[in-house]
Tab-separated table of C-alpha atoms in Angstrom:
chain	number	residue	atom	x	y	z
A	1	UNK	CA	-16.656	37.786	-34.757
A	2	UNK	CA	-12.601	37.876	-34.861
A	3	UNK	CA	-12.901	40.903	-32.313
A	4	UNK	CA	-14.461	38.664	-29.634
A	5	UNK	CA	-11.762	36.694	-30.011
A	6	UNK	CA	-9.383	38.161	-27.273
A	7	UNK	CA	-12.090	38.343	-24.665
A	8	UNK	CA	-12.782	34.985	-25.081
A	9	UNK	CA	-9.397	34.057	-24.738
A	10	UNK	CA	-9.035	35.796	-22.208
A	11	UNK	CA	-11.892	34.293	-20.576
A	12	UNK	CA	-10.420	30.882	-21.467
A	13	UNK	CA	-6.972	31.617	-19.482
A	14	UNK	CA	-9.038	32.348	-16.514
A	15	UNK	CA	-10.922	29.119	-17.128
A	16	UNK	CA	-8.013	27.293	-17.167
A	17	UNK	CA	-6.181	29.177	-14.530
A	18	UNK	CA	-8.963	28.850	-11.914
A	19	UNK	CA	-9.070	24.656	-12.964
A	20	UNK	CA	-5.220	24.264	-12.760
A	21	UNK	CA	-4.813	26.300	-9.100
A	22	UNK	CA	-8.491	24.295	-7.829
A	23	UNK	CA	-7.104	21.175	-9.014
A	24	UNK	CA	-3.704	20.735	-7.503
A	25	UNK	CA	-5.552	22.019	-4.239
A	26	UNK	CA	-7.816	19.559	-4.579
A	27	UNK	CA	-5.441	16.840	-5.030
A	28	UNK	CA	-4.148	17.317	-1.923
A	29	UNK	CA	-7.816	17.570	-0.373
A	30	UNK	CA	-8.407	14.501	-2.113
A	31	UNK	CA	-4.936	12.392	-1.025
A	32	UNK	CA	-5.088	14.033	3.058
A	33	UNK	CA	-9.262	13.069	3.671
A	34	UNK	CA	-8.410	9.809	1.555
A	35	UNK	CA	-5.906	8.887	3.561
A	36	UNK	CA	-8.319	10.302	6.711
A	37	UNK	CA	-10.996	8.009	5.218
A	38	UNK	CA	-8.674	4.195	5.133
A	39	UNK	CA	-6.963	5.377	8.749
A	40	UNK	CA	-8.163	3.446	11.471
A	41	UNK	CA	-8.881	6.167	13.637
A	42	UNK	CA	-13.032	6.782	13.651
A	43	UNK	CA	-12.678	10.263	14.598
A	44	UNK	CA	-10.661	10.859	11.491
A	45	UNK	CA	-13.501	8.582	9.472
A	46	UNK	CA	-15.878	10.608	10.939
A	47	UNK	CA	-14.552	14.105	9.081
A	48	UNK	CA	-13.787	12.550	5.943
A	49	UNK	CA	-17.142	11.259	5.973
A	50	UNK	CA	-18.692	14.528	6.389
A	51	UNK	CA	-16.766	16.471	4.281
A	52	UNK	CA	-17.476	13.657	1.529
A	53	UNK	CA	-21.180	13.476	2.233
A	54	UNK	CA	-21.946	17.705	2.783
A	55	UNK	CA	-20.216	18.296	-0.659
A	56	UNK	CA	-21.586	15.424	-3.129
A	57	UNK	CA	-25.066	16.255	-1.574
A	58	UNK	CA	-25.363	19.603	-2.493
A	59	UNK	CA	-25.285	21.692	-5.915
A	60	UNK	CA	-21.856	23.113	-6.764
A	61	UNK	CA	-23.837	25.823	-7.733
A	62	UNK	CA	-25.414	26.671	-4.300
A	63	UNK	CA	-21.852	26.433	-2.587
A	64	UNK	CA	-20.515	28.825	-5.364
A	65	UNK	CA	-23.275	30.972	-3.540
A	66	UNK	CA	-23.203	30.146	0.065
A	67	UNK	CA	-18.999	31.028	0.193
A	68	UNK	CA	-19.432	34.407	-2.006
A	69	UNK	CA	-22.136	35.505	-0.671
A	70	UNK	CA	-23.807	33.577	2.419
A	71	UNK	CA	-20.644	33.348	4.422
A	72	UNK	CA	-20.125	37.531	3.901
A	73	UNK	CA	-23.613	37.422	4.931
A	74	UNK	CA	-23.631	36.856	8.610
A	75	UNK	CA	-19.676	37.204	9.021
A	76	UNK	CA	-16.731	39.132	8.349
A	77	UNK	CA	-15.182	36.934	6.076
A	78	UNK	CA	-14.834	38.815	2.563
A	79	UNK	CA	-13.698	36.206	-1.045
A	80	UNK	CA	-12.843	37.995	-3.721
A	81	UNK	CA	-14.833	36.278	-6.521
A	82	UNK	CA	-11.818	34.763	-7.729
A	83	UNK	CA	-10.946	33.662	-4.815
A	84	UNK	CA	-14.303	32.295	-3.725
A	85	UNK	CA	-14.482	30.310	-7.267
A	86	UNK	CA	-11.074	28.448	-6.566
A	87	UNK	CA	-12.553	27.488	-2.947
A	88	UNK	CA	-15.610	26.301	-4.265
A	89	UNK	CA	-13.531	24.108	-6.591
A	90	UNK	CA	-11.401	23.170	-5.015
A	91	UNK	CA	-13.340	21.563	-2.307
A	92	UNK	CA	-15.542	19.413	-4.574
A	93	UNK	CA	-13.482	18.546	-6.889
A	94	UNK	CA	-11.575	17.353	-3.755
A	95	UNK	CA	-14.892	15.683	-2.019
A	96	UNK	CA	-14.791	13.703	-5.055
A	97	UNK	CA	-10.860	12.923	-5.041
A	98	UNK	CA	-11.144	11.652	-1.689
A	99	UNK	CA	-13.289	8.620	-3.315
A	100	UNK	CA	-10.997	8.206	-6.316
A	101	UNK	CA	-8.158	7.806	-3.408
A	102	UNK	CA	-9.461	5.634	-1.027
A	103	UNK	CA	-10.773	3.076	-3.675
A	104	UNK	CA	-7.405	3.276	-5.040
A	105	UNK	CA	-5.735	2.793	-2.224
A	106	UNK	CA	-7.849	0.026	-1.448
A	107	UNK	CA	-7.426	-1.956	-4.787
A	108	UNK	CA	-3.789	-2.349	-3.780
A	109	UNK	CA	-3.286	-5.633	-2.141
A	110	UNK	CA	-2.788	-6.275	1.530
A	111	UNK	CA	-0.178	-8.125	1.455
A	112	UNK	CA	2.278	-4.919	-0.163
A	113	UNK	CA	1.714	-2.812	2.881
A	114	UNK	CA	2.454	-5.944	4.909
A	115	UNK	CA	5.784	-6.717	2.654
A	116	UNK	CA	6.437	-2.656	3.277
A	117	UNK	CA	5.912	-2.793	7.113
A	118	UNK	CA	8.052	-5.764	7.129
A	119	UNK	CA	11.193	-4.417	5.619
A	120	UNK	CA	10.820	-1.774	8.415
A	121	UNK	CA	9.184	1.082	6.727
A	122	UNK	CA	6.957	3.306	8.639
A	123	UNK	CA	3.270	3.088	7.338
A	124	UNK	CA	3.865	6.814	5.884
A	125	UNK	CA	6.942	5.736	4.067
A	126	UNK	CA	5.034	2.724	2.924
A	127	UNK	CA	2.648	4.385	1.589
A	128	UNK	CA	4.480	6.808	-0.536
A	129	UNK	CA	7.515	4.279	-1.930
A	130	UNK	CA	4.897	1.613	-2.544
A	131	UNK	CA	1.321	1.832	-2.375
A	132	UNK	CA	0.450	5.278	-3.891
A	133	UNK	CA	2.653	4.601	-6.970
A	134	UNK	CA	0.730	1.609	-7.922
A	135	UNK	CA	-2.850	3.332	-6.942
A	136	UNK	CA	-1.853	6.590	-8.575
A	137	UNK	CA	-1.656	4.657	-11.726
A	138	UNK	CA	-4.722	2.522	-11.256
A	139	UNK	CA	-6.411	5.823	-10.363
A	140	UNK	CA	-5.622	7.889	-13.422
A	141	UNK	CA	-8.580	7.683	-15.508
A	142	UNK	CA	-10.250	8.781	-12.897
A	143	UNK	CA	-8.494	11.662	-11.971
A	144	UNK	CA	-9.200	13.133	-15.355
A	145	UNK	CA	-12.577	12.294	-15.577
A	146	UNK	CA	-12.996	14.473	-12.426
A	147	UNK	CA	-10.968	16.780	-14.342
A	148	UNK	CA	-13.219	17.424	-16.546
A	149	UNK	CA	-15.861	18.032	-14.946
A	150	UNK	CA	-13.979	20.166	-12.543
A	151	UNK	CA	-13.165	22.240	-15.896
A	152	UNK	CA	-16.813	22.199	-16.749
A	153	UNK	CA	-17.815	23.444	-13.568
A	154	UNK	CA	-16.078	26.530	-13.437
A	155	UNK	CA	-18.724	27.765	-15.865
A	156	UNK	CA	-20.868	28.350	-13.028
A	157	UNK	CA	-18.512	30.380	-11.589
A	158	UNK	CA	-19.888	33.287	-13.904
A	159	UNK	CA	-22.799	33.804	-11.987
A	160	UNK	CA	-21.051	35.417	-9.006
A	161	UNK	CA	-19.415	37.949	-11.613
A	162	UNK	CA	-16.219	36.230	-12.657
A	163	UNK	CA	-15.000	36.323	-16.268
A	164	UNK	CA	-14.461	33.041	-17.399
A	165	UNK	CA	-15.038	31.699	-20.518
A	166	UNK	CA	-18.635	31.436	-20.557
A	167	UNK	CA	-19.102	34.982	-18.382
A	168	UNK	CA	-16.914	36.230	-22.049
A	169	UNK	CA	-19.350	35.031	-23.936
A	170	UNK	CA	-22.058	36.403	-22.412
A	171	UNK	CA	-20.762	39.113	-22.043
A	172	UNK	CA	-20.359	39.498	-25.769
A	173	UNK	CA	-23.149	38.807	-27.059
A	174	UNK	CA	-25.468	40.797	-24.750
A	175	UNK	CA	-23.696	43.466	-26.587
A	176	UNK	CA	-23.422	42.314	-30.223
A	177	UNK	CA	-26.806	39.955	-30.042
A	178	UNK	CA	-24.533	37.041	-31.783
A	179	UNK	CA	-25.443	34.179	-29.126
A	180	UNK	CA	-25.440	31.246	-31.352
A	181	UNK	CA	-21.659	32.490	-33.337
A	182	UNK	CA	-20.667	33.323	-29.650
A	183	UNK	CA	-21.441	30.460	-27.720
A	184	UNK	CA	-20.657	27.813	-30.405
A	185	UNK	CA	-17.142	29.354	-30.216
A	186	UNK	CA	-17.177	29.109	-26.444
A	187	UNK	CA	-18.093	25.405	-26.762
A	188	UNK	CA	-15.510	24.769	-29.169
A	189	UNK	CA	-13.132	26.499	-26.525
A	190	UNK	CA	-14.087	24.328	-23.728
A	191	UNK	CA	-13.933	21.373	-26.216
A	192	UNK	CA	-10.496	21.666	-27.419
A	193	UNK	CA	-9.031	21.776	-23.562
A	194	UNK	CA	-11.030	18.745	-22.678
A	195	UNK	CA	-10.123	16.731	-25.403
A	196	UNK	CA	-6.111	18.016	-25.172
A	197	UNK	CA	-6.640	16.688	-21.370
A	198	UNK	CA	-7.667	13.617	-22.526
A	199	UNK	CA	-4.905	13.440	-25.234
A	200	UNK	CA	-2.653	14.047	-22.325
A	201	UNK	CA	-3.963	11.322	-20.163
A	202	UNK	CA	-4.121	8.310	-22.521
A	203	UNK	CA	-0.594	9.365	-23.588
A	204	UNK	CA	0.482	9.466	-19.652
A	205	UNK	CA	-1.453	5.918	-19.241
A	206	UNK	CA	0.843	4.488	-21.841
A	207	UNK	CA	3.906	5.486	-20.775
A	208	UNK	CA	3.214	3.996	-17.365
A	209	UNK	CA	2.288	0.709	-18.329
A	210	UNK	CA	5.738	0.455	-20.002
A	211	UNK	CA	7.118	0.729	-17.217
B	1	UNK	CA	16.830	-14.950	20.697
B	2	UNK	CA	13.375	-14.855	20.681
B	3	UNK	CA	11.112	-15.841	23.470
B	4	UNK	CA	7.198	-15.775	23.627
B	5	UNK	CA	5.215	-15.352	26.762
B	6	UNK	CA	1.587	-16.369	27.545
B	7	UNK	CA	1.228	-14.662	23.921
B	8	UNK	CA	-2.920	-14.665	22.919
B	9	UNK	CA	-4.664	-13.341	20.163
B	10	UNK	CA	-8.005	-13.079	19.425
B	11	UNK	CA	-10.288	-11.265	16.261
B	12	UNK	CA	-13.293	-10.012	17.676
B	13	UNK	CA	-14.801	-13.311	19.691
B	14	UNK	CA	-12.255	-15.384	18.213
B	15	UNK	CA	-9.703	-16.561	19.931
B	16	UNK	CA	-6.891	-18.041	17.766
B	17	UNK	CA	-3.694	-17.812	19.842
B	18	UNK	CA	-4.661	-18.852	23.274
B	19	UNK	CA	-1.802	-19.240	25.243
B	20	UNK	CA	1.894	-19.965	23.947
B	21	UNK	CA	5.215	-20.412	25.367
B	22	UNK	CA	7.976	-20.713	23.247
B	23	UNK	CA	11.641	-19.548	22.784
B	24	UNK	CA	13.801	-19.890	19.962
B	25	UNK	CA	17.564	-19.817	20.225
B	26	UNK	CA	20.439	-17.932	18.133
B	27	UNK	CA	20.953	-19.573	14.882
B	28	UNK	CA	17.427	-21.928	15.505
B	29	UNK	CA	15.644	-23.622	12.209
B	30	UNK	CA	12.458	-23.843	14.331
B	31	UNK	CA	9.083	-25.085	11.731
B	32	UNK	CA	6.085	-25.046	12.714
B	33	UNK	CA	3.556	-27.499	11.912
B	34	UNK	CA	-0.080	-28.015	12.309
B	35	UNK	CA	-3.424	-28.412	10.310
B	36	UNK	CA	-4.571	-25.119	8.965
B	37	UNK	CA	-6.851	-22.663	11.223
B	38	UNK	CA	-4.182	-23.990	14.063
B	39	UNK	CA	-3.370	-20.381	14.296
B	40	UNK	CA	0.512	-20.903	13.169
B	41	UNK	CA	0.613	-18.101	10.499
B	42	UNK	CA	-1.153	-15.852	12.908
B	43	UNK	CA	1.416	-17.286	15.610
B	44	UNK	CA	4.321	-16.286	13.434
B	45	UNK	CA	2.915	-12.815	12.613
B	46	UNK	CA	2.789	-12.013	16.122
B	47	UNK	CA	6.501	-12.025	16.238
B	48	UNK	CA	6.770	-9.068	14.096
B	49	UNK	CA	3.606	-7.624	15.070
B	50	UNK	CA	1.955	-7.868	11.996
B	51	UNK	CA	-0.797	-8.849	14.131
B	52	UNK	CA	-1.153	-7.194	17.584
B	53	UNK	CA	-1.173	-9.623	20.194
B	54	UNK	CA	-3.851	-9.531	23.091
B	55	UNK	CA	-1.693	-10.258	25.551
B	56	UNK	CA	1.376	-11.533	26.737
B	57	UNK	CA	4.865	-10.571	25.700
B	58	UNK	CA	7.202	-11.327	22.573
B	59	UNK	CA	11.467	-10.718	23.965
B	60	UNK	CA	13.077	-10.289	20.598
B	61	UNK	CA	16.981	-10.090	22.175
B	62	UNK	CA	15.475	-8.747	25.022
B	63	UNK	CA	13.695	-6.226	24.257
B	64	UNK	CA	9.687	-6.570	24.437
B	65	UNK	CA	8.473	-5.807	21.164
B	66	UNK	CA	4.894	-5.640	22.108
B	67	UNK	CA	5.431	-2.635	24.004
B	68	UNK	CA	4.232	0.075	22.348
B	69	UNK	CA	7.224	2.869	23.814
B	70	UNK	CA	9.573	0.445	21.513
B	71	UNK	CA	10.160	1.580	17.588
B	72	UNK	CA	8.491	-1.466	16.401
B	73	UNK	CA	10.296	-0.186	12.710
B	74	UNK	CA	13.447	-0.387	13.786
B	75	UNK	CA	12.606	-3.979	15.282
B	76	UNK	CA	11.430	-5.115	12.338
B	77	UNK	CA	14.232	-4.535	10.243
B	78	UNK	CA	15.834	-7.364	12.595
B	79	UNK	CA	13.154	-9.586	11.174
B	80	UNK	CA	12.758	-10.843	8.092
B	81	UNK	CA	9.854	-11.948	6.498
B	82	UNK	CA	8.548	-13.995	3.607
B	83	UNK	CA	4.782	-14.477	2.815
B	84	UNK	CA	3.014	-17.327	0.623
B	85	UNK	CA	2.237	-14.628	-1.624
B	86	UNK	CA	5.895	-13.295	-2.419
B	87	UNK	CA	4.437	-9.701	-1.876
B	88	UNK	CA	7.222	-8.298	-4.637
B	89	UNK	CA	6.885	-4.932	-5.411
B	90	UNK	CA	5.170	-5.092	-8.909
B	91	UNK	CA	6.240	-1.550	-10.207
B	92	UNK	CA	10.172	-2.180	-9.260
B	93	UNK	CA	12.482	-4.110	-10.850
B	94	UNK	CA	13.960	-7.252	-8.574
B	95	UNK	CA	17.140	-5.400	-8.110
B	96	UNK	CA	14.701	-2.351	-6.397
B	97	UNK	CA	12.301	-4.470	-4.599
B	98	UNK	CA	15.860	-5.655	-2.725
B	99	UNK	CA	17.275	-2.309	-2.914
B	100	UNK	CA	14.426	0.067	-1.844
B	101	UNK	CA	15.061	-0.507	1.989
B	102	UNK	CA	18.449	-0.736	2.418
B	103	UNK	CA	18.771	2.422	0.440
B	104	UNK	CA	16.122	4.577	2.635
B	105	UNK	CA	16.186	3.005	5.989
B	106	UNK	CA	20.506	2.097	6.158
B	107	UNK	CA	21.423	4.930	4.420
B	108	UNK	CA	23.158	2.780	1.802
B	109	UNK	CA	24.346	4.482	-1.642
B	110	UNK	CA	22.906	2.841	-5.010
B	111	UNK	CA	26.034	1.726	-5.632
B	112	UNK	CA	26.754	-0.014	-2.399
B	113	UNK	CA	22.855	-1.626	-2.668
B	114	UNK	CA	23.196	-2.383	-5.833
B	115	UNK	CA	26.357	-4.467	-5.436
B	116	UNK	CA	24.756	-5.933	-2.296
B	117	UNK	CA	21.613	-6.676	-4.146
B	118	UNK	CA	23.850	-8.390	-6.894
B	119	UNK	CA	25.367	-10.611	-4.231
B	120	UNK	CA	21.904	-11.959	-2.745
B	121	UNK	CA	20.502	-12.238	-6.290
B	122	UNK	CA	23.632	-14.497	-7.454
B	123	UNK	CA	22.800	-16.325	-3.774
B	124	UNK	CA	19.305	-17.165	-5.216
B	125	UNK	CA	20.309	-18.113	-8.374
B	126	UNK	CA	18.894	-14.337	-9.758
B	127	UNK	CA	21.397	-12.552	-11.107
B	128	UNK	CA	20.333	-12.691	-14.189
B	129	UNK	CA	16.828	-11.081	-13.807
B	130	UNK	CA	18.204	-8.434	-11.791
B	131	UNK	CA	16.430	-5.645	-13.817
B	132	UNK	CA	13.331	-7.858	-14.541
B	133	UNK	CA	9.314	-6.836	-13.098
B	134	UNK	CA	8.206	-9.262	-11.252
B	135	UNK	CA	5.264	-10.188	-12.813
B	136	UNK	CA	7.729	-11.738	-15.722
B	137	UNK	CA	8.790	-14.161	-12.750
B	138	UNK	CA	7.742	-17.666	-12.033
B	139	UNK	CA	6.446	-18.644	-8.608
B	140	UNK	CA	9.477	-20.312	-7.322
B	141	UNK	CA	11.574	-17.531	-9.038
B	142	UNK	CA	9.682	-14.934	-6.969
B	143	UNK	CA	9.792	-16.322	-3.875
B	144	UNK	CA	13.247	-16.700	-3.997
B	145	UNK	CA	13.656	-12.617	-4.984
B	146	UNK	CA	11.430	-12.031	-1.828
B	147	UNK	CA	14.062	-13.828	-0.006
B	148	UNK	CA	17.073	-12.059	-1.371
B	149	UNK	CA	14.619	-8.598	-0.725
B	150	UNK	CA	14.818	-9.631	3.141
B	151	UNK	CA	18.375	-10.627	3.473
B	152	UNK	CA	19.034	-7.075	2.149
B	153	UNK	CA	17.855	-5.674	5.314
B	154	UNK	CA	20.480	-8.282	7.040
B	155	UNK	CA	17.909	-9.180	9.541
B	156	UNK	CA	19.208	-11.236	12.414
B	157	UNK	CA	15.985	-13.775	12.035
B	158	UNK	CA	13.913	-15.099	9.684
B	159	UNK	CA	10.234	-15.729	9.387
B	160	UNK	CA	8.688	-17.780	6.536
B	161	UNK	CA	5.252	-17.741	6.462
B	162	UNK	CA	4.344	-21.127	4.464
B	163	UNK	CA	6.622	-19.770	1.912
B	164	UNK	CA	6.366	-22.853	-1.034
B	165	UNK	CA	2.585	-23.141	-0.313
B	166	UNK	CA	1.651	-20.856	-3.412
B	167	UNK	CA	4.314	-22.964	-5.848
B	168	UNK	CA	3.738	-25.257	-7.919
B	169	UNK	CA	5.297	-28.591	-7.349
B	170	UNK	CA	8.349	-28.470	-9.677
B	171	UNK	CA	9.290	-25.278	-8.229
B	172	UNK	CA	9.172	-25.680	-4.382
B	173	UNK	CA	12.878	-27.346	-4.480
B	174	UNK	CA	14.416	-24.304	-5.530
B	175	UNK	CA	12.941	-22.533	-2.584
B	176	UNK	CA	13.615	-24.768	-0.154
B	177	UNK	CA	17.089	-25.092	-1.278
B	178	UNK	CA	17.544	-21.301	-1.148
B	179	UNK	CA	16.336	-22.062	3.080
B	180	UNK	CA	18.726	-24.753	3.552
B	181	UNK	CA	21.443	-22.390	2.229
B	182	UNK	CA	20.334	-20.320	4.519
B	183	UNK	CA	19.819	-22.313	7.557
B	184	UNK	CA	23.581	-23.796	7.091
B	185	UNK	CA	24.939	-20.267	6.925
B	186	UNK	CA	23.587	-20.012	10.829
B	187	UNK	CA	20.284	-17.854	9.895
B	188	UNK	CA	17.684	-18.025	12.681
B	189	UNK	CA	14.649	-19.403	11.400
B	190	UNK	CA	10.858	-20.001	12.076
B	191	UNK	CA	9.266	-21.055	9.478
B	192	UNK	CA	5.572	-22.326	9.118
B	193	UNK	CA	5.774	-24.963	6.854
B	194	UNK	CA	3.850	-27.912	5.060
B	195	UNK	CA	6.404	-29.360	3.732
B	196	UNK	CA	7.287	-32.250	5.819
B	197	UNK	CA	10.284	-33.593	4.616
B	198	UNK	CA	12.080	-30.377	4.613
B	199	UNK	CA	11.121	-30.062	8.405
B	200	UNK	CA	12.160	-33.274	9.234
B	201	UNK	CA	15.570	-32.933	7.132
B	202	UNK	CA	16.595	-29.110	8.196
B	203	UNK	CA	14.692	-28.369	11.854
B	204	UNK	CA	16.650	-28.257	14.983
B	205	UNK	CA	12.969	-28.271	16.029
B	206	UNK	CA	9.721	-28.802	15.637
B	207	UNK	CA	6.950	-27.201	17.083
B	208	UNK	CA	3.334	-28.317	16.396
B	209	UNK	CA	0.402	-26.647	16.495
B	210	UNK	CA	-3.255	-27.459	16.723
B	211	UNK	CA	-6.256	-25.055	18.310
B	212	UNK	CA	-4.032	-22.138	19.237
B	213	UNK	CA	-2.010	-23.941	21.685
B	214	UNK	CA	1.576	-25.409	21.040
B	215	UNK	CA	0.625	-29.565	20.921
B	216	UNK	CA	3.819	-30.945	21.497
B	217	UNK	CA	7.798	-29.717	19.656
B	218	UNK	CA	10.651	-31.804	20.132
B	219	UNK	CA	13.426	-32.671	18.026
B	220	UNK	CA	11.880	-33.734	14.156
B	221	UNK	CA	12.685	-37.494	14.628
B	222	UNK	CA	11.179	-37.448	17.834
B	223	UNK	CA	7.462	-35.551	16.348
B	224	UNK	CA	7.811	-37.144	13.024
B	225	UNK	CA	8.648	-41.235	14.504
B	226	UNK	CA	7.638	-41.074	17.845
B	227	UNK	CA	4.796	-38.429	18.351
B	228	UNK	CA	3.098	-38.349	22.238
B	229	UNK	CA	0.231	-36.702	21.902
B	230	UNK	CA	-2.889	-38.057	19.941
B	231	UNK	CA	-3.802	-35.086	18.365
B	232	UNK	CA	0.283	-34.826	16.657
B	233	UNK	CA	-0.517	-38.587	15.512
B	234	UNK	CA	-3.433	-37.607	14.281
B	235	UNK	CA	-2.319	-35.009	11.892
B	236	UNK	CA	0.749	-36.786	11.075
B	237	UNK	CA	-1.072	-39.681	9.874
B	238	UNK	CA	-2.960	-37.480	7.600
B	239	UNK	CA	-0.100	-35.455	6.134
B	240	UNK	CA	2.477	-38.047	5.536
């Protein structure tokens, strides 16, 4: 048992690796197509819509396989599987981000953009020194809800070969036939980061409202 | 200072501004008065574009602000503006809801804000709250931040959009005492008001509105004791 250990470590960093790159591409996914989705330009709409729409309708785990291996397919484009897994990610954890924004965004009263504009800020500056502040905070639970399941999702990653945490396992235990030692410690694994996250976030939600 | 051409506004098939004239001149207490759906607030955020006008033309010194090659955010720091709803930055203290545009948009130090933000908070009758949120405010004491948070900008006019509308009763006076402060001091002012006796006591003029047209504005003895037109007695007859 305590040799499996480093693999699955191992295979935990990459877990975690892959989430923290996916994520803070996806947050800016998520803040650019938000903003794209409140802008009163309908062309802009238009491909947030889309974007929104193509990625919450299908399985994460059929767009893992269309960019790895359907896109190589019929072009010249070539992911490395690593690669390919932070894409895949990225983009629907940032599909899903684009929601959290724009509802955020839109909790914030009219009247602050208004108050914003008035002073003589630009509706870019506005945004930044005064609305996204108060949504960011509003939008925090959230954020780490999607978190987590972003974290989750990069389970499926191990199908197109990459050695995650739950590719480690597997890998183990097709080797040492100890499934249910192996994967109970891989669920404990994914368990401890998930709850740390949410440690992390309630902590984080208090210290805002002090302020 | 500010003159207002054929101005019209409509929302979809509604027309709510349908043709005004006006001009106000340097150093002006102009209210506004009318019965509400008039289209005064909508009338006064044309001046700063708030709302987009449908046509016509708004000459703030001069310069058309309705055309679109003019940096309508460098025109609105000329113009100050206070809404019924204070619109105070919630996650600021009062000293950075008055500081926050000065800083960025005049290139003004913290100190230099900070000591200017002092000054217009002692003005109010503030200074004491300078590092308070504003949700620890009352009503009159927030309205009277938001005004300190657009003299920061040193605006050359003010607009008050029915400013002591959302107060309650005891705390309108310190509001409107802030304005006449303000008005003595030589501000330009249009403010959309309901409070009649404040119109009456600090307008150079009044202006009243009913339908989307201007009514009838005169001097405020000459609306409040001696309206002409039926429609001013009317709604003077209701409101005072």
């Amino acid at each position: 048992m305590l040799d499996a250990m480093p693999v699955l470590l191992k295979g935990l960093q990459m877990t975690v690796l892959i989430t923290i790159i996916s994520l803070a591409i996806a947050l800016v996914i998520g803040l650019v197509f938000g903003l794209f989705s409140i802008s009163k330009n309908k062309l802009l709409r238009g491909i947030s819509t889309v974007y929104v729409n193509i990625i919450r309708g299908t399985p994460i785990l059929v767009q893992i396989l269309y960019i790895y291996i359907g896109i190589p397919a019929v072009t010249d484009i070539r992911f490395s599987a690593f690669t390919a897994g932070i894409i895949v990610i990225s983009i629907n954890a940032g599909a899903y981000l684009v929601e959290i924004f724009r509802a955020g965004i839109n909790s914030i009263d009219k009247g602050q953009m208004e108050a914003g504009r008035t002073l003589g800020f630009s509706y870019g500056e506005t945004m930044r020194i005064i609305i996204l502040p108060q949504a960011v905070k509003r939008m925090l639970p959230a954020f780490v809800n999607q978190f987590i399941v972003s974290i989750k999702d990069t389970s499926l990653l191990s199908v197109i070969g990459i050695a995650e945490l739950t590719m480690s396992g597997q890998s183990i235990y097709s080797a040492n036939f100890r499934a249910f030692e192996i994967l109970t410690v891989v669920g404990i694994l994914y368990f401890i980061i998930i709850y740390a996250l949410t440690l992390v976030s309630r902590w984080l939600e208090r210290r805002m409202d002090v302020s | 200072m500010i003159k207002i051409e054929n101005l019209k506004k409509s929302f979809g098939k509604l027309e709510v501004l349908k043709d005004i004239n006006a001009e106000v001149e340097r150093q002006e207490v102009v209210c506004v008065i009318g019965p509400s759906g008039s289209g005064k607030s909508t009338f006064l955020r044309c001046i700063n574009r708030l709302e987009d006008p449908t046509g016509g033309s708004i000459y703030i010194e001069e310069t058309d602000i309705t055309d679109p090659k003019n940096n309508i955010n460098k025109m609105r720091q000329k113009l100050g503006m206070v809404f019924q709803q204070f619109n105070l930055f919630p996650h600021m203290t009062v000293l950075e809801n008055i500081t926050a545009a000065p800083k960025r948009l005049k290139k003004k130090s913290q100190e230099e804000a900070e000591e200017i933000g002092m000054q217009l908070l002692k003005k109010v009758g503030l200074a004491e709250k300078a590092k308070v949120y504003p949700d620890n405010l009352s009503g009159g004491q927030k309205q009277r931040a938001a005004i300190a948070r657009a003299l920061a900008m040193e605006p050359s006019i003010m607009l008050f959009d029915e400013p002591t509308s959302a107060l309650d009763p005891e705390m309108v006076g310190g509001v409107l005492e802030v304005m006449k402060d303000l008005a003595k001091e030589g501000m330009t002012m249009v403010i959309v008001t309901h409070e009649m006796g404040f119109a009456r006591e600090v307008a150079d003029r009044v202006i009243f509105m009913d339908g989307g047209y201007i009514v009838e504005e005169g001097k405020p003895e000459e609306i409040f004791d001696n309206p002409q037109h039926e429609r001013t007695q009317a709604f003077l007859s209701q409101v005072l």
